Coordinates of C-alpha atoms in Angstrom, one line a residue:
M1 CA 145.8 125.4 131.8
N2 CA 144.2 124.7 128.4
K3 CA 143.5 121.1 129.3
K4 CA 141.6 122.2 132.5
I5 CA 139.5 124.7 130.5
K6 CA 138.7 122.1 127.8
L7 CA 137.7 119.6 130.5
L8 CA 135.5 122.2 132.3
L9 CA 133.8 123.2 129.0
S10 CA 133.2 119.5 128.2
V11 CA 131.6 118.9 131.6
L12 CA 129.4 122.0 131.4
T13 CA 128.3 121.0 127.9
I14 CA 127.3 117.5 129.0
M15 CA 125.4 118.9 132.0
A16 CA 123.6 121.5 129.9
F17 CA 122.6 118.7 127.4
S18 CA 121.4 116.5 130.3
F19 CA 119.2 119.3 131.7
T20 CA 117.8 119.9 128.3
L21 CA 116.8 116.3 127.8
T22 CA 115.2 116.2 131.3
F23 CA 113.1 119.3 130.7
S24 CA 112.1 118.1 127.2
A25 CA 110.9 114.8 128.7
F26 CA 108.7 116.7 131.2
A27 CA 107.3 119.0 128.6
A28 CA 106.4 116.2 126.2
D29 CA 103.7 114.9 128.6
E30 CA 101.4 117.6 127.3
N31 CA 101.8 116.3 123.7
L32 CA 101.1 112.6 124.3
P33 CA 99.1 110.9 121.5
T34 CA 95.4 110.5 121.9
K35 CA 94.5 106.9 122.9
I36 CA 91.3 105.6 121.5
G37 CA 89.6 102.2 121.0
I38 CA 88.2 99.2 122.7
G39 CA 88.8 99.4 126.4
I40 CA 89.6 103.1 126.2
D41 CA 86.4 104.7 124.8
T42 CA 83.3 103.6 126.7
S43 CA 81.0 106.0 124.9
I44 CA 77.8 104.5 123.7
D45 CA 75.3 106.3 121.5
D46 CA 71.7 107.1 122.5
A47 CA 70.5 103.7 121.4
G48 CA 73.0 101.9 123.5
I49 CA 75.1 100.7 120.6
M50 CA 78.8 101.1 120.2
P51 CA 79.9 103.1 117.1
T52 CA 80.1 101.2 113.8
Y53 CA 81.9 102.1 110.6
V54 CA 80.6 102.6 107.1
A55 CA 82.3 103.8 103.9
V56 CA 79.6 106.5 103.7
C57 CA 79.7 109.4 106.1
P58 CA 76.2 109.9 107.5
S59 CA 76.9 113.5 108.4
A60 CA 78.8 114.9 105.3
P61 CA 76.9 116.7 102.6
N62 CA 78.0 114.3 99.8
G63 CA 78.4 111.2 101.9
K64 CA 82.2 111.0 101.9
H65 CA 84.4 111.1 105.0
Y66 CA 86.3 114.4 104.8
M67 CA 89.6 113.5 106.5
D68 CA 91.8 116.0 108.3
P69 CA 95.4 114.9 109.1
K70 CA 96.1 113.9 112.7
G71 CA 99.8 113.0 112.4
T72 CA 101.2 109.6 113.0
G73 CA 99.2 106.7 114.2
A74 CA 99.8 103.3 115.8
A75 CA 97.2 100.5 115.5
Y76 CA 97.0 97.8 118.1
D77 CA 95.0 94.5 117.6
V78 CA 92.8 93.8 120.7
R79 CA 92.2 90.2 119.3
N80 CA 96.0 89.6 119.6
N81 CA 96.8 90.7 123.2
N82 CA 97.0 94.4 122.1
K83 CA 100.0 93.7 119.8
L84 CA 101.1 96.5 117.5
K85 CA 99.8 95.7 114.0
F86 CA 101.3 98.6 112.1
R87 CA 102.2 102.3 112.3
G88 CA 101.2 104.9 109.7
Q89 CA 99.3 108.1 109.1
A90 CA 96.2 109.0 111.1
G91 CA 93.2 111.1 109.9
Q92 CA 89.8 112.0 111.3
C93 CA 86.5 112.8 109.5
R94 CA 85.6 116.4 110.3
Y95 CA 81.8 115.4 110.2
C96 CA 81.3 112.1 112.0
K97 CA 84.7 111.9 113.9
L98 CA 85.7 108.5 112.4
V99 CA 89.4 107.9 112.8
L100 CA 91.4 106.1 110.1
I101 CA 95.0 105.0 110.3
T102 CA 96.6 103.9 107.0
Q103 CA 99.9 102.1 106.6
Y104 CA 100.8 104.4 103.8
N105 CA 100.1 108.1 103.8
A106 CA 96.7 108.5 102.1
F107 CA 97.1 112.3 102.3
L108 CA 99.7 112.2 99.6
P109 CA 98.2 112.0 96.1
S110 CA 101.2 110.0 94.9
T111 CA 100.5 107.1 97.3
P112 CA 99.0 104.3 95.2
Y113 CA 97.2 102.5 98.0
W114 CA 96.6 102.5 101.7
G115 CA 98.1 99.1 102.6
E116 CA 96.7 98.0 106.0
Y117 CA 94.2 100.3 107.7
A118 CA 92.4 100.5 111.0
L119 CA 89.2 102.2 112.0
W120 CA 87.6 103.4 115.2
N121 CA 85.0 106.1 115.9
P122 CA 85.5 107.7 119.4
N123 CA 82.7 110.3 118.7
Y124 CA 85.0 113.2 119.7
E125 CA 87.9 115.2 118.2
V126 CA 91.3 113.5 118.7
G127 CA 94.6 115.3 119.1
T128 CA 97.7 115.0 116.9
G129 CA 99.1 111.5 117.1
V130 CA 96.8 108.6 117.6
V131 CA 97.2 105.3 119.4
M132 CA 94.3 103.0 118.4
Y133 CA 93.1 99.8 120.1
T134 CA 90.7 98.1 117.7
N135 CA 89.6 94.9 116.0
E136 CA 88.5 96.8 112.8
F137 CA 91.3 96.2 110.3
G138 CA 91.4 95.9 106.5
V139 CA 93.8 95.9 103.6
S140 CA 93.5 98.1 100.5
Y141 CA 95.8 97.7 97.5
N142 CA 93.7 99.9 95.2
K143 CA 92.4 103.4 95.9
N144 CA 89.4 102.6 93.7
D145 CA 87.9 100.0 96.1
E146 CA 84.6 100.7 97.7
I147 CA 86.1 101.6 101.1
C148 CA 88.7 104.0 99.7
K149 CA 86.1 105.8 97.5
G150 CA 84.2 106.8 100.6
F151 CA 87.1 109.0 101.9
Y152 CA 88.4 112.4 100.8
F153 CA 91.8 113.5 102.1
R154 CA 92.4 117.2 102.5

């Protein structure tokens, strides 16, 4: 009798776990990362020019990009058949909406440098988690270079 009860409990546990995974997968659709970048964003400004990137924020009071955290990010290189270039930490400027993904977490003061980074400005607020398709990549091994000095991480 004990063997039958143990077997029944095992089967019920496996079934309950399976249903939990199924419902979690359906619920996750609402939390998909925001996809931005070339071929995704077709927004063009009033002058008919696609957004560009500068180390100085044109909308912030002191010219720095004030970055709010946006969770993890994945940067894909459109020049290389949309191949994943790196994964890291995403942030967005609260003033001009520029999105930056850094290989190392720039929001941590102890991080000595960004490593690889990618930029794109979708001109709208992105959600948590960013998948970026871009050709704007760089590398920073020093937080005192001219690009890094233009950003403030909150």
